[in-house]
Amino acid sequence: MARITVLIHPQGNSEGSLREAINHFRPNMVFLISNPDADKSRLVLKYIQEKNDKLGNWVSDIEHSDIIEIESAFSEDTVLQMVGAIMEAKEKANEIAGNDTLEFHLGLAGGTKLMVIGAAIAAIEA
C-alpha cells in the first residue's frame, strides 16, 4: 500500500496560493474547487495536467487532477456548497486510491472569502 497525498484547493483566477500549496505539500492528487465566475480556473487545471513548472517544481509529481465546480462564490449557500464539494473530492480520491492510504490537505487561500470559510469548516468537520 502506498501513501498518496491529496490537495483539495479553492481556486479563483490566480495560481499563486496553489503554487505555494503544491510546493509545500507535494501532492499526488489535486482537486480544485471553483465557481463559474473564476474563468481562469480551467487554465490552472490545464497547467497541472501539462506539468507546467509555472506551478512549481513538484507539479510533475501530480498523477491525478480534477476540478469540482460550485454554483456560486457569493451566494447565501456558498459555504455549504464548499463543504459538499470537499466531501465529493474526498470520495473521488478514495475511489481512485483503492486500498492506498490517503493523506488529505486543504488549501485555505484561493477563491472567495466564503469559499475559504466553507473549506475551513469542512476541514474541521471531516
mmCIF file of C-alpha atoms in Angstrom:
data_model
loop_
_atom_site.group_PDB
_atom_site.id
_atom_site.type_symbol
_atom_site.label_atom_id
_atom_site.label_comp_id
_atom_site.label_asym_id
_atom_site.label_seq_id
_atom_site.Cartn_x
_atom_site.Cartn_y
_atom_site.Cartn_z
ATOM 1 C CA MET A 1 0.000 0.000 0.000
ATOM 2 C CA ALA A 2 1.261 3.399 -0.985
ATOM 3 C CA ARG A 3 0.706 6.697 0.766
ATOM 4 C CA ILE A 4 -0.978 9.244 -1.513
ATOM 5 C CA THR A 5 -1.002 12.950 -0.722
ATOM 6 C CA VAL A 6 -4.172 14.751 -1.794
ATOM 7 C CA LEU A 7 -4.542 18.516 -2.029
ATOM 8 C CA ILE A 8 -8.037 19.999 -2.167
ATOM 9 C CA HIS A 9 -7.805 23.679 -3.019
ATOM 10 C CA PRO A 10 -10.301 26.537 -3.527
ATOM 11 C CA GLN A 11 -9.389 28.063 -6.875
ATOM 12 C CA GLY A 12 -10.086 31.546 -8.139
ATOM 13 C CA ASN A 13 -8.354 33.330 -11.003
ATOM 14 C CA SER A 14 -4.849 33.313 -9.546
ATOM 15 C CA GLU A 15 -2.486 30.388 -9.212
ATOM 16 C CA GLY A 16 -0.178 31.878 -6.553
ATOM 17 C CA SER A 17 -1.653 30.211 -3.488
ATOM 18 C CA LEU A 18 -1.975 26.901 -5.349
ATOM 19 C CA ARG A 19 1.700 27.028 -6.348
ATOM 20 C CA GLU A 20 2.642 27.562 -2.696
ATOM 21 C CA ALA A 21 0.443 24.647 -1.591
ATOM 22 C CA ILE A 22 1.883 22.324 -4.252
ATOM 23 C CA ASN A 23 5.432 23.233 -3.268
ATOM 24 C CA HIS A 24 4.659 22.701 0.413
ATOM 25 C CA PHE A 25 2.553 19.518 0.332
ATOM 26 C CA ARG A 26 3.968 17.870 -2.836
ATOM 27 C CA PRO A 27 0.639 16.196 -3.692
ATOM 28 C CA ASN A 28 -0.017 13.200 -5.909
ATOM 29 C CA MET A 29 -3.631 14.290 -6.472
ATOM 30 C CA VAL A 30 -5.111 17.775 -6.713
ATOM 31 C CA PHE A 31 -8.791 18.669 -6.662
ATOM 32 C CA LEU A 32 -9.570 22.299 -7.422
ATOM 33 C CA ILE A 33 -12.879 23.710 -6.252
ATOM 34 C CA SER A 34 -14.025 26.634 -8.305
ATOM 35 C CA ASN A 35 -17.049 28.559 -9.496
ATOM 36 C CA PRO A 36 -18.328 29.685 -12.910
ATOM 37 C CA ASP A 37 -17.024 33.239 -12.411
ATOM 38 C CA ALA A 38 -13.422 32.053 -11.992
ATOM 39 C CA ASP A 39 -12.786 31.674 -15.705
ATOM 40 C CA LYS A 40 -9.041 31.113 -15.273
ATOM 41 C CA SER A 41 -9.507 28.073 -13.039
ATOM 42 C CA ARG A 42 -9.707 25.797 -16.113
ATOM 43 C CA LEU A 43 -6.394 27.252 -17.282
ATOM 44 C CA VAL A 44 -4.859 26.447 -13.896
ATOM 45 C CA LEU A 45 -6.138 22.854 -14.207
ATOM 46 C CA LYS A 46 -4.505 22.709 -17.643
ATOM 47 C CA TYR A 47 -1.195 23.855 -16.107
ATOM 48 C CA ILE A 48 -1.409 20.955 -13.659
ATOM 49 C CA GLN A 49 -2.236 18.414 -16.330
ATOM 50 C CA GLU A 50 0.586 19.654 -18.570
ATOM 51 C CA LYS A 51 3.003 19.602 -15.596
ATOM 52 C CA ASN A 52 3.753 23.278 -16.240
ATOM 53 C CA ASP A 53 6.503 24.421 -13.876
ATOM 54 C CA LYS A 54 4.627 27.719 -13.540
ATOM 55 C CA LEU A 55 3.041 25.841 -10.624
ATOM 56 C CA GLY A 56 6.393 24.920 -9.113
ATOM 57 C CA ASN A 57 8.836 22.050 -9.265
ATOM 58 C CA TRP A 58 6.571 19.491 -7.628
ATOM 59 C CA VAL A 59 3.747 19.754 -10.184
ATOM 60 C CA SER A 60 5.460 16.906 -12.038
ATOM 61 C CA ASP A 61 4.510 14.519 -9.199
ATOM 62 C CA ILE A 62 0.760 15.099 -9.625
ATOM 63 C CA GLU A 63 -0.767 11.951 -11.082
ATOM 64 C CA HIS A 64 -4.431 12.984 -10.981
ATOM 65 C CA SER A 65 -6.151 16.360 -11.082
ATOM 66 C CA ASP A 66 -9.746 17.434 -11.407
ATOM 67 C CA ILE A 67 -11.983 20.426 -10.903
ATOM 68 C CA ILE A 68 -15.246 20.457 -8.973
ATOM 69 C CA GLU A 69 -17.481 23.453 -9.525
ATOM 70 C CA ILE A 70 -19.825 25.021 -7.038
ATOM 71 C CA GLU A 71 -22.765 27.084 -8.293
ATOM 72 C CA SER A 72 -21.739 30.454 -6.925
ATOM 73 C CA ALA A 73 -18.913 32.017 -4.961
ATOM 74 C CA PHE A 74 -21.117 34.748 -3.482
ATOM 75 C CA SER A 75 -24.454 33.194 -2.561
ATOM 76 C CA GLU A 76 -26.094 32.520 0.766
ATOM 77 C CA ASP A 77 -25.219 28.826 0.488
ATOM 78 C CA THR A 78 -21.640 29.095 -0.829
ATOM 79 C CA VAL A 79 -20.243 27.791 2.457
ATOM 80 C CA LEU A 80 -22.456 24.686 2.277
ATOM 81 C CA GLN A 81 -21.606 24.211 -1.394
ATOM 82 C CA MET A 82 -17.926 24.196 -0.471
ATOM 83 C CA VAL A 83 -18.437 21.608 2.255
ATOM 84 C CA GLY A 84 -20.272 19.403 -0.249
ATOM 85 C CA ALA A 85 -17.601 19.879 -2.916
ATOM 86 C CA ILE A 86 -14.837 18.944 -0.489
ATOM 87 C CA MET A 87 -16.707 15.804 0.537
ATOM 88 C CA GLU A 88 -17.103 14.983 -3.175
ATOM 89 C CA ALA A 89 -13.358 15.460 -3.734
ATOM 90 C CA LYS A 90 -12.575 13.134 -0.829
ATOM 91 C CA GLU A 91 -14.924 10.477 -2.218
ATOM 92 C CA LYS A 92 -13.315 10.718 -5.662
ATOM 93 C CA ALA A 93 -9.834 10.464 -4.158
ATOM 94 C CA ASN A 94 -10.835 7.363 -2.199
ATOM 95 C CA GLU A 95 -12.257 5.735 -5.339
ATOM 96 C CA ILE A 96 -9.063 6.437 -7.298
ATOM 97 C CA ALA A 97 -6.749 5.330 -4.483
ATOM 98 C CA GLY A 98 -8.365 1.975 -3.875
ATOM 99 C CA ASN A 99 -6.558 0.420 -0.907
ATOM 100 C CA ASP A 100 -3.814 3.039 -0.734
ATOM 101 C CA THR A 101 -3.592 5.307 2.308
ATOM 102 C CA LEU A 102 -4.639 8.916 1.721
ATOM 103 C CA GLU A 103 -3.260 11.993 3.424
ATOM 104 C CA PHE A 104 -5.531 14.993 2.827
ATOM 105 C CA HIS A 105 -4.505 18.647 2.834
ATOM 106 C CA LEU A 106 -6.897 21.513 2.307
ATOM 107 C CA GLY A 107 -5.878 24.871 0.918
ATOM 108 C CA LEU A 108 -7.277 27.834 2.799
ATOM 109 C CA ALA A 109 -6.165 30.540 0.388
ATOM 110 C CA GLY A 110 -7.660 30.976 -3.053
ATOM 111 C CA GLY A 111 -11.229 31.550 -4.116
ATOM 112 C CA THR A 112 -13.526 33.957 -2.301
ATOM 113 C CA LYS A 113 -13.773 34.514 1.445
ATOM 114 C CA LEU A 114 -16.980 32.461 1.545
ATOM 115 C CA MET A 115 -15.232 29.610 -0.262
ATOM 116 C CA VAL A 116 -12.361 29.678 2.222
ATOM 117 C CA ILE A 117 -14.780 29.718 5.170
ATOM 118 C CA GLY A 118 -16.516 26.662 3.703
ATOM 119 C CA ALA A 119 -13.172 24.935 3.246
ATOM 120 C CA ALA A 120 -12.203 25.674 6.854
ATOM 121 C CA ILE A 121 -15.491 24.297 8.169
ATOM 122 C CA ALA A 122 -15.112 21.157 6.035
ATOM 123 C CA ALA A 123 -11.581 20.676 7.393
ATOM 124 C CA ILE A 124 -12.910 20.783 10.948
ATOM 125 C CA GLU A 125 -15.873 18.519 10.231
ATOM 126 C CA ALA A 126 -14.073 15.899 8.190
#
